[in-house]
Amino acid sequence: MNAYDIILKKRRGAKLTEDELRFMTIGFTKGDIPDYQMSAFLMAVCFNSLDTEETRALTLAMMNSGEVYSISREVGGICIDKHSTGGVGDKTTLVVAPVCAACGVYVPKMSGRGLGHTGGTIDKLESIPGFLTDITHSQFVKIVRETGFSVMSQTKDLVPADRKIYALRDVTATVDSIPLICSSIMSKKLALGADGIVLDVKVGSGAFMKTVPEAEKLAESMLSLAKEFKKRSAALISDMEMPLGRAVGNALEVAESCDVLKGRTKGALRDVCVDLASNMLYIAGKGDIESCREMANKAIDSGKAFECFERSVSMQGGNTQALHKYSLMGKAADTAVVYAPSEGYISAIDAEGTGLAALALGAGRRRKGDAVDHTAGIRLLKTVGDYVYEGDEIATLYTSSKADTEQIAADFQRYVLITVSQPRRREHIFSVLRA
Ligand code: URA
């Protein structure tokens, strides 16, 4: 067996065997197959795809490239994992995990850092002074057991194949392939070994999937794998045409999540978080979907979810004062206001454009390993559906780096569409699929 023949076979559109997919995955992870051959292979997959059996074989090979845990057994209770395919202003984990924990469902969550225009949960949590995301597996299990949830950075020994393959996909324009995304996400979820998984598949300009049918195809592919591995699962297809909530940027998003957990903020972010949490509670067997929704809302309104958040942050070394006094997460050195260029209804705020503006302010990283400015980001003062007059303040930009805020403000104005007619109300969740 050799890499050349396997690349050629896939380039010609033929079906690969389980052995061939394992050979490519393990060979590349060990360093026996060079980047240029793996890049060609990934591109061939992008063009000719993988069928269900091939996707399953690739996922299995990736999952077995490192440690395989049984987190539910280690924690000693029902554990439900969650994964978002990534977006702008997507801080749902910070709300959903403590909500589920407050309702008696464990949430062990391994998360990533942001890259490009999308944010990462680990960067957001590191805005809290002292918060440690690089904890050991046994600390992780202990925090989940004692507080109901923990979020840590993905360890090097969990699916090392994905670490290497994802880094290569990122620079070879091979990220947005359904079987590659499916195997990347599901290998990590299966390797952790929770009882169930809720997937938040984002769709729109700020997401990998640009249309609902594409997102549903990805969701179905992940759900069918979950079913095969006897995992309870659900997938929510959610809107990423505009940023989720009002804040984009690490510390700003932690503050917004705290406001939701304290019951102070209603709207799209809370709605999406309650939908995700109720699906997690539902697949954990907590009741029918309506009673799970009620439970999730009660966990927020009673303050129990916020207490869980405080407990987990504290056990992870974070200063919980910062969850009350947000300025303890740092204050941006520079701010700028974005004004409405005309009068009318805000009809769209482009998610990708907003993410790129936040990146330019220093909130994200262009390359893996770049430092992020935790104070940087954008706060939307107006949102889709609001009526504005020319010169009204529509957003505030924050940065502590040497970003050209004037230029970014001018760019951001172009991402906000203002129309004479009132826009139609957009759904936050387009559909829910269950295995
Ligand atoms: N998130 C992942 O973990 N992997 C992908 O391929 C895309 C999104």
mmCIF file of N, CA and C in Angstrom, residues 228-333:
data_model
loop_
_atom_site.group_PDB
_atom_site.id
_atom_site.type_symbol
_atom_site.label_atom_id
_atom_site.label_comp_id
_atom_site.label_asym_id
_atom_site.label_seq_id
_atom_site.Cartn_x
_atom_site.Cartn_y
_atom_site.Cartn_z
ATOM 1 N N GLU A 228 -24.542 5.153 14.956
ATOM 2 C CA GLU A 228 -23.777 3.911 14.802
ATOM 3 C C GLU A 228 -22.961 3.596 16.052
ATOM 4 N N PHE A 229 -22.473 4.658 16.705
ATOM 5 C CA PHE A 229 -21.669 4.455 17.912
ATOM 6 C C PHE A 229 -22.541 4.492 19.172
ATOM 7 N N LYS A 230 -23.854 4.367 18.953
ATOM 8 C CA LYS A 230 -24.823 4.291 20.062
ATOM 9 C C LYS A 230 -24.785 5.512 20.980
ATOM 10 N N LYS A 231 -24.608 6.662 20.376
ATOM 11 C CA LYS A 231 -24.649 7.911 21.135
ATOM 12 C C LYS A 231 -25.982 8.586 20.852
ATOM 13 N N ARG A 232 -26.631 9.071 21.925
ATOM 14 C CA ARG A 232 -27.860 9.849 21.711
ATOM 15 C C ARG A 232 -27.412 11.195 21.143
ATOM 16 N N SER A 233 -28.148 11.690 20.177
ATOM 17 C CA SER A 233 -27.669 12.945 19.577
ATOM 18 C C SER A 233 -28.790 13.762 18.950
ATOM 19 N N ALA A 234 -28.499 15.029 18.778
ATOM 20 C CA ALA A 234 -29.419 15.946 18.103
ATOM 21 C C ALA A 234 -28.574 17.016 17.434
ATOM 22 N N ALA A 235 -29.105 17.592 16.372
ATOM 23 C CA ALA A 235 -28.390 18.682 15.699
ATOM 24 C C ALA A 235 -29.347 19.835 15.477
ATOM 25 N N LEU A 236 -28.903 21.022 15.840
ATOM 26 C CA LEU A 236 -29.691 22.231 15.602
ATOM 27 C C LEU A 236 -29.029 22.985 14.461
ATOM 28 N N ILE A 237 -29.828 23.357 13.482
ATOM 29 C CA ILE A 237 -29.289 24.140 12.370
ATOM 30 C C ILE A 237 -29.590 25.595 12.731
ATOM 31 N N SER A 238 -28.543 26.366 13.023
ATOM 32 C CA SER A 238 -28.806 27.714 13.543
ATOM 33 C C SER A 238 -28.167 28.809 12.685
ATOM 34 N N ASP A 239 -28.743 29.974 12.817
ATOM 35 C CA ASP A 239 -28.395 31.103 11.944
ATOM 36 C C ASP A 239 -27.019 31.703 12.247
ATOM 37 N N MET A 240 -26.204 31.848 11.219
ATOM 38 C CA MET A 240 -24.928 32.566 11.373
ATOM 39 C C MET A 240 -24.768 33.552 10.218
ATOM 40 N N GLU A 241 -25.923 34.106 9.790
ATOM 41 C CA GLU A 241 -25.876 35.137 8.758
ATOM 42 C C GLU A 241 -25.473 36.455 9.421
ATOM 43 N N MET A 242 -25.863 36.581 10.699
ATOM 44 C CA MET A 242 -25.454 37.737 11.506
ATOM 45 C C MET A 242 -24.833 37.212 12.799
ATOM 46 N N PRO A 243 -24.014 38.036 13.486
ATOM 47 C CA PRO A 243 -23.393 37.543 14.719
ATOM 48 C C PRO A 243 -24.457 37.161 15.743
ATOM 49 N N LEU A 244 -24.114 36.210 16.617
ATOM 50 C CA LEU A 244 -25.057 35.796 17.654
ATOM 51 C C LEU A 244 -24.906 36.707 18.876
ATOM 52 N N GLY A 245 -25.980 37.376 19.241
ATOM 53 C CA GLY A 245 -25.938 38.298 20.384
ATOM 54 C C GLY A 245 -25.398 39.651 19.974
ATOM 55 N N ARG A 246 -24.989 40.420 20.991
ATOM 56 C CA ARG A 246 -24.572 41.806 20.751
ATOM 57 C C ARG A 246 -23.066 41.996 20.850
ATOM 58 N N ALA A 247 -22.340 40.964 21.342
ATOM 59 C CA ALA A 247 -20.902 41.152 21.563
ATOM 60 C C ALA A 247 -20.089 40.188 20.722
ATOM 61 N N VAL A 248 -19.001 40.693 20.166
ATOM 62 C CA VAL A 248 -18.042 39.865 19.424
ATOM 63 C C VAL A 248 -16.664 40.228 19.960
ATOM 64 N N GLY A 249 -15.954 39.253 20.492
ATOM 65 C CA GLY A 249 -14.650 39.542 21.121
ATOM 66 C C GLY A 249 -14.646 38.889 22.496
ATOM 67 N N ASN A 250 -13.484 38.482 22.946
ATOM 68 C CA ASN A 250 -13.397 37.556 24.071
ATOM 69 C C ASN A 250 -14.016 38.039 25.388
ATOM 70 N N ALA A 251 -13.449 39.102 25.989
ATOM 71 C CA ALA A 251 -13.983 39.557 27.284
ATOM 72 C C ALA A 251 -15.418 40.062 27.130
ATOM 73 N N LEU A 252 -15.689 40.720 26.010
ATOM 74 C CA LEU A 252 -17.055 41.236 25.774
ATOM 75 C C LEU A 252 -18.066 40.091 25.757
ATOM 76 N N GLU A 253 -17.643 38.958 25.178
ATOM 77 C CA GLU A 253 -18.561 37.813 25.081
ATOM 78 C C GLU A 253 -18.755 37.126 26.430
ATOM 79 N N VAL A 254 -17.704 37.115 27.266
ATOM 80 C CA VAL A 254 -17.871 36.541 28.617
ATOM 81 C C VAL A 254 -18.879 37.402 29.381
ATOM 82 N N ALA A 255 -18.718 38.720 29.264
ATOM 83 C CA ALA A 255 -19.635 39.634 29.966
ATOM 84 C C ALA A 255 -21.075 39.417 29.482
ATOM 85 N N GLU A 256 -21.246 39.274 28.165
ATOM 86 C CA GLU A 256 -22.602 39.075 27.638
ATOM 87 C C GLU A 256 -23.183 37.737 28.129
ATOM 88 N N SER A 257 -22.335 36.708 28.188
ATOM 89 C CA SER A 257 -22.807 35.392 28.674
ATOM 90 C C SER A 257 -23.241 35.504 30.131
ATOM 91 N N CYS A 258 -22.460 36.256 30.936
ATOM 92 C CA CYS A 258 -22.835 36.446 32.349
ATOM 93 C C CYS A 258 -24.191 37.136 32.434
ATOM 94 N N ASP A 259 -24.411 38.133 31.581
ATOM 95 C CA ASP A 259 -25.698 38.839 31.599
ATOM 96 C C ASP A 259 -26.852 37.883 31.275
ATOM 97 N N VAL A 260 -26.616 36.967 30.332
ATOM 98 C CA VAL A 260 -27.669 35.990 30.012
ATOM 99 C C VAL A 260 -27.886 35.067 31.212
ATOM 100 N N LEU A 261 -26.783 34.588 31.792
ATOM 101 C CA LEU A 261 -26.900 33.668 32.943
ATOM 102 C C LEU A 261 -27.555 34.336 34.151
ATOM 103 N N LYS A 262 -27.411 35.657 34.246
ATOM 104 C CA LYS A 262 -28.038 36.383 35.363
ATOM 105 C C LYS A 262 -29.499 36.733 35.038
ATOM 106 N N GLY A 263 -29.959 36.331 33.841
ATOM 107 C CA GLY A 263 -31.345 36.592 33.450
ATOM 108 C C GLY A 263 -31.579 38.028 33.006
ATOM 109 N N ARG A 264 -30.476 38.785 32.784
ATOM 110 C CA ARG A 264 -30.630 40.206 32.437
ATOM 111 C C ARG A 264 -30.868 40.434 30.947
ATOM 112 N N THR A 265 -30.415 39.474 30.130
ATOM 113 C CA THR A 265 -30.475 39.691 28.689
ATOM 114 C C THR A 265 -31.390 38.678 28.031
ATOM 115 N N LYS A 266 -32.361 39.176 27.280
ATOM 116 C CA LYS A 266 -33.243 38.293 26.509
ATOM 117 C C LYS A 266 -32.847 38.448 25.036
ATOM 118 N N GLY A 267 -33.472 37.682 24.164
ATOM 119 C CA GLY A 267 -33.176 37.837 22.742
ATOM 120 C C GLY A 267 -32.517 36.599 22.159
ATOM 121 N N ALA A 268 -31.908 36.788 20.976
ATOM 122 C CA ALA A 268 -31.412 35.654 20.189
ATOM 123 C C ALA A 268 -30.459 34.755 20.967
ATOM 124 N N LEU A 269 -29.500 35.362 21.691
ATOM 125 C CA LEU A 269 -28.504 34.536 22.374
ATOM 126 C C LEU A 269 -29.165 33.636 23.411
ATOM 127 N N ARG A 270 -30.023 34.220 24.239
ATOM 128 C CA ARG A 270 -30.691 33.389 25.257
ATOM 129 C C ARG A 270 -31.558 32.320 24.577
ATOM 130 N N ASP A 271 -32.280 32.706 23.518
ATOM 131 C CA ASP A 271 -33.164 31.737 22.843
ATOM 132 C C ASP A 271 -32.378 30.548 22.307
ATOM 133 N N VAL A 272 -31.253 30.841 21.632
ATOM 134 C CA VAL A 272 -30.453 29.746 21.057
ATOM 135 C C VAL A 272 -29.878 28.875 22.177
ATOM 136 N N CYS A 273 -29.406 29.522 23.254
ATOM 137 C CA CYS A 273 -28.825 28.756 24.373
ATOM 138 C C CYS A 273 -29.884 27.865 25.026
ATOM 139 N N VAL A 274 -31.090 28.394 25.194
ATOM 140 C CA VAL A 274 -32.149 27.588 25.814
ATOM 141 C C VAL A 274 -32.511 26.420 24.890
ATOM 142 N N ASP A 275 -32.550 26.662 23.588
ATOM 143 C CA ASP A 275 -32.838 25.565 22.645
ATOM 144 C C ASP A 275 -31.766 24.481 22.718
ATOM 145 N N LEU A 276 -30.503 24.908 22.749
ATOM 146 C CA LEU A 276 -29.415 23.923 22.820
ATOM 147 C C LEU A 276 -29.477 23.154 24.133
ATOM 148 N N ALA A 277 -29.629 23.894 25.233
ATOM 149 C CA ALA A 277 -29.649 23.246 26.549
ATOM 150 C C ALA A 277 -30.836 22.300 26.660
ATOM 151 N N SER A 278 -31.998 22.715 26.152
ATOM 152 C CA SER A 278 -33.150 21.815 26.313
ATOM 153 C C SER A 278 -32.962 20.548 25.490
ATOM 154 N N ASN A 279 -32.288 20.643 24.350
ATOM 155 C CA ASN A 279 -32.003 19.422 23.585
ATOM 156 C C ASN A 279 -30.989 18.537 24.306
ATOM 157 N N MET A 280 -30.036 19.167 24.997
ATOM 158 C CA MET A 280 -29.061 18.375 25.768
ATOM 159 C C MET A 280 -29.755 17.666 26.930
ATOM 160 N N LEU A 281 -30.651 18.379 27.608
ATOM 161 C CA LEU A 281 -31.379 17.775 28.728
ATOM 162 C C LEU A 281 -32.290 16.662 28.220
ATOM 163 N N TYR A 282 -32.883 16.907 27.058
ATOM 164 C CA TYR A 282 -33.795 15.915 26.463
ATOM 165 C C TYR A 282 -33.056 14.618 26.135
ATOM 166 N N ILE A 283 -31.884 14.745 25.481
ATOM 167 C CA ILE A 283 -31.194 13.485 25.133
ATOM 168 C C ILE A 283 -30.563 12.831 26.374
ATOM 169 N N ALA A 284 -30.452 13.623 27.460
ATOM 170 C CA ALA A 284 -29.965 13.033 28.720
ATOM 171 C C ALA A 284 -31.097 12.323 29.456
ATOM 172 N N GLY A 285 -32.317 12.412 28.899
ATOM 173 C CA GLY A 285 -33.451 11.700 29.495
ATOM 174 C C GLY A 285 -34.136 12.466 30.616
ATOM 175 N N LYS A 286 -34.022 13.785 30.605
ATOM 176 C CA LYS A 286 -34.603 14.586 31.689
ATOM 177 C C LYS A 286 -36.096 14.866 31.518
ATOM 178 N N GLY A 287 -36.659 14.475 30.401
ATOM 179 C CA GLY A 287 -38.098 14.711 30.195
ATOM 180 C C GLY A 287 -38.384 15.008 28.733
ATOM 181 N N ASP A 288 -39.650 15.414 28.449
ATOM 182 C CA ASP A 288 -39.935 15.755 27.049
ATOM 183 C C ASP A 288 -39.339 17.132 26.754
ATOM 184 N N ILE A 289 -39.321 17.485 25.492
ATOM 185 C CA ILE A 289 -38.566 18.683 25.100
ATOM 186 C C ILE A 289 -39.149 19.948 25.750
ATOM 187 N N GLU A 290 -40.476 19.994 25.909
ATOM 188 C CA GLU A 290 -41.071 21.197 26.515
ATOM 189 C C GLU A 290 -40.697 21.325 27.990
ATOM 190 N N SER A 291 -40.715 20.195 28.722
ATOM 191 C CA SER A 291 -40.350 20.310 30.148
ATOM 192 C C SER A 291 -38.864 20.598 30.281
ATOM 193 N N CYS A 292 -38.061 20.129 29.325
ATOM 194 C CA CYS A 292 -36.620 20.435 29.366
ATOM 195 C C CYS A 292 -36.386 21.927 29.118
ATOM 196 N N ARG A 293 -37.199 22.496 28.238
ATOM 197 C CA ARG A 293 -37.068 23.935 27.969
ATOM 198 C C ARG A 293 -37.408 24.739 29.233
ATOM 199 N N GLU A 294 -38.472 24.292 29.892
ATOM 200 C CA GLU A 294 -38.889 24.951 31.132
ATOM 201 C C GLU A 294 -37.773 24.872 32.185
ATOM 202 N N MET A 295 -37.163 23.672 32.273
ATOM 203 C CA MET A 295 -36.080 23.454 33.236
ATOM 204 C C MET A 295 -34.905 24.395 32.948
ATOM 205 N N ALA A 296 -34.575 24.522 31.663
ATOM 206 C CA ALA A 296 -33.441 25.376 31.266
ATOM 207 C C ALA A 296 -33.730 26.836 31.619
ATOM 208 N N ASN A 297 -34.957 27.281 31.319
ATOM 209 C CA ASN A 297 -35.324 28.663 31.635
ATOM 210 C C ASN A 297 -35.292 28.907 33.142
ATOM 211 N N LYS A 298 -35.768 27.916 33.889
ATOM 212 C CA LYS A 298 -35.801 28.033 35.359
ATOM 213 C C LYS A 298 -34.380 28.103 35.919
ATOM 214 N N ALA A 299 -33.474 27.323 35.328
ATOM 215 C CA ALA A 299 -32.082 27.318 35.815
ATOM 216 C C ALA A 299 -31.475 28.711 35.681
ATOM 217 N N ILE A 300 -31.862 29.423 34.622
ATOM 218 C CA ILE A 300 -31.358 30.793 34.441
ATOM 219 C C ILE A 300 -32.067 31.735 35.410
ATOM 220 N N ASP A 301 -33.399 31.688 35.385
ATOM 221 C CA ASP A 301 -34.163 32.673 36.168
ATOM 222 C C ASP A 301 -33.967 32.531 37.680
ATOM 223 N N SER A 302 -33.667 31.318 38.128
ATOM 224 C CA SER A 302 -33.461 31.110 39.580
ATOM 225 C C SER A 302 -32.053 31.505 40.021
ATOM 226 N N GLY A 303 -31.155 31.740 39.044
ATOM 227 C CA GLY A 303 -29.768 32.087 39.388
ATOM 228 C C GLY A 303 -28.874 30.867 39.582
ATOM 229 N N LYS A 304 -29.479 29.643 39.476
ATOM 230 C CA LYS A 304 -28.695 28.413 39.714
ATOM 231 C C LYS A 304 -27.608 28.225 38.649
ATOM 232 N N ALA A 305 -27.938 28.546 37.426
ATOM 233 C CA ALA A 305 -26.963 28.349 36.341
ATOM 234 C C ALA A 305 -25.761 29.273 36.547
ATOM 235 N N PHE A 306 -26.021 30.508 36.954
ATOM 236 C CA PHE A 306 -24.907 31.441 37.176
ATOM 237 C C PHE A 306 -24.040 30.966 38.348
ATOM 238 N N GLU A 307 -24.687 30.424 39.384
ATOM 239 C CA GLU A 307 -23.917 29.888 40.526
ATOM 240 C C GLU A 307 -23.008 28.756 40.060
ATOM 241 N N CYS A 308 -23.521 27.889 39.188
ATOM 242 C CA CYS A 308 -22.708 26.788 38.639
ATOM 243 C C CYS A 308 -21.522 27.358 37.870
ATOM 244 N N PHE A 309 -21.778 28.410 37.110
ATOM 245 C CA PHE A 309 -20.704 29.029 36.321
ATOM 246 C C PHE A 309 -19.612 29.553 37.262
ATOM 247 N N GLU A 310 -20.047 30.241 38.300
ATOM 248 C CA GLU A 310 -19.083 30.796 39.273
ATOM 249 C C GLU A 310 -18.246 29.689 39.909
ATOM 250 N N ARG A 311 -18.927 28.579 40.281
ATOM 251 C CA ARG A 311 -18.212 27.475 40.950
ATOM 252 C C ARG A 311 -17.166 26.867 40.027
ATOM 253 N N SER A 312 -17.545 26.656 38.779
ATOM 254 C CA SER A 312 -16.609 26.021 37.846
ATOM 255 C C SER A 312 -15.437 26.959 37.534
ATOM 256 N N VAL A 313 -15.744 28.250 37.330
ATOM 257 C CA VAL A 313 -14.684 29.235 37.053
ATOM 258 C C VAL A 313 -13.711 29.270 38.237
ATOM 259 N N SER A 314 -14.256 29.257 39.441
ATOM 260 C CA SER A 314 -13.414 29.317 40.629
ATOM 261 C C SER A 314 -12.515 28.082 40.718
ATOM 262 N N MET A 315 -13.084 26.883 40.469
ATOM 263 C CA MET A 315 -12.258 25.667 40.550
ATOM 264 C C MET A 315 -11.190 25.647 39.465
ATOM 265 N N GLN A 316 -11.425 26.399 38.389
ATOM 266 C CA GLN A 316 -10.427 26.431 37.317
ATOM 267 C C GLN A 316 -9.465 27.614 37.492
ATOM 268 N N GLY A 317 -9.478 28.206 38.676
ATOM 269 C CA GLY A 317 -8.492 29.251 38.999
ATOM 270 C C GLY A 317 -8.911 30.654 38.626
ATOM 271 N N GLY A 318 -10.109 30.811 38.056
ATOM 272 C CA GLY A 318 -10.548 32.131 37.594
ATOM 273 C C GLY A 318 -11.025 33.024 38.727
ATOM 274 N N ASN A 319 -10.813 34.327 38.568
ATOM 275 C CA ASN A 319 -11.271 35.311 39.548
ATOM 276 C C ASN A 319 -12.767 35.572 39.312
ATOM 277 N N THR A 320 -13.612 35.074 40.218
ATOM 278 C CA THR A 320 -15.058 35.182 39.998
ATOM 279 C C THR A 320 -15.564 36.622 40.158
ATOM 280 N N GLN A 321 -14.739 37.496 40.765
ATOM 281 C CA GLN A 321 -15.129 38.912 40.859
ATOM 282 C C GLN A 321 -15.331 39.499 39.460
ATOM 283 N N ALA A 322 -14.534 38.970 38.507
ATOM 284 C CA ALA A 322 -14.612 39.485 37.134
ATOM 285 C C ALA A 322 -15.953 39.167 36.478
ATOM 286 N N LEU A 323 -16.682 38.192 37.044
ATOM 287 C CA LEU A 323 -17.990 37.845 36.483
ATOM 288 C C LEU A 323 -19.061 38.837 36.952
ATOM 289 N N HIS A 324 -18.669 39.691 37.911
ATOM 290 C CA HIS A 324 -19.575 40.743 38.401
ATOM 291 C C HIS A 324 -19.089 42.112 37.925
ATOM 292 N N LYS A 325 -17.759 42.294 38.065
ATOM 293 C CA LYS A 325 -17.172 43.577 37.674
ATOM 294 C C LYS A 325 -16.362 43.312 36.396
ATOM 295 N N TYR A 326 -17.025 43.495 35.252
ATOM 296 C CA TYR A 326 -16.438 43.061 33.978
ATOM 297 C C TYR A 326 -15.121 43.773 33.649
ATOM 298 N N SER A 327 -14.938 44.978 34.213
ATOM 299 C CA SER A 327 -13.704 45.706 33.892
ATOM 300 C C SER A 327 -12.464 44.966 34.415
ATOM 301 N N LEU A 328 -12.665 43.994 35.332
ATOM 302 C CA LEU A 328 -11.517 43.208 35.811
ATOM 303 C C LEU A 328 -10.964 42.301 34.707
ATOM 304 N N MET A 329 -11.716 42.137 33.621
ATOM 305 C CA MET A 329 -11.205 41.345 32.487
ATOM 306 C C MET A 329 -10.348 42.224 31.566
ATOM 307 N N GLY A 330 -10.159 43.456 31.971
ATOM 308 C CA GLY A 330 -9.314 44.355 31.165
ATOM 309 C C GLY A 330 -10.148 45.411 30.480
ATOM 310 N N LYS A 331 -9.525 46.551 30.253
ATOM 311 C CA LYS A 331 -10.235 47.655 29.632
ATOM 312 C C LYS A 331 -9.492 48.001 28.352
ATOM 313 N N ALA A 332 -10.212 48.115 27.252
ATOM 314 C CA ALA A 332 -9.543 48.426 25.981
ATOM 315 C C ALA A 332 -8.927 49.823 26.041
ATOM 316 N N ALA A 333 -7.742 49.950 25.468
ATOM 317 C CA ALA A 333 -7.049 51.242 25.489
ATOM 318 C C ALA A 333 -7.715 52.247 24.550
#
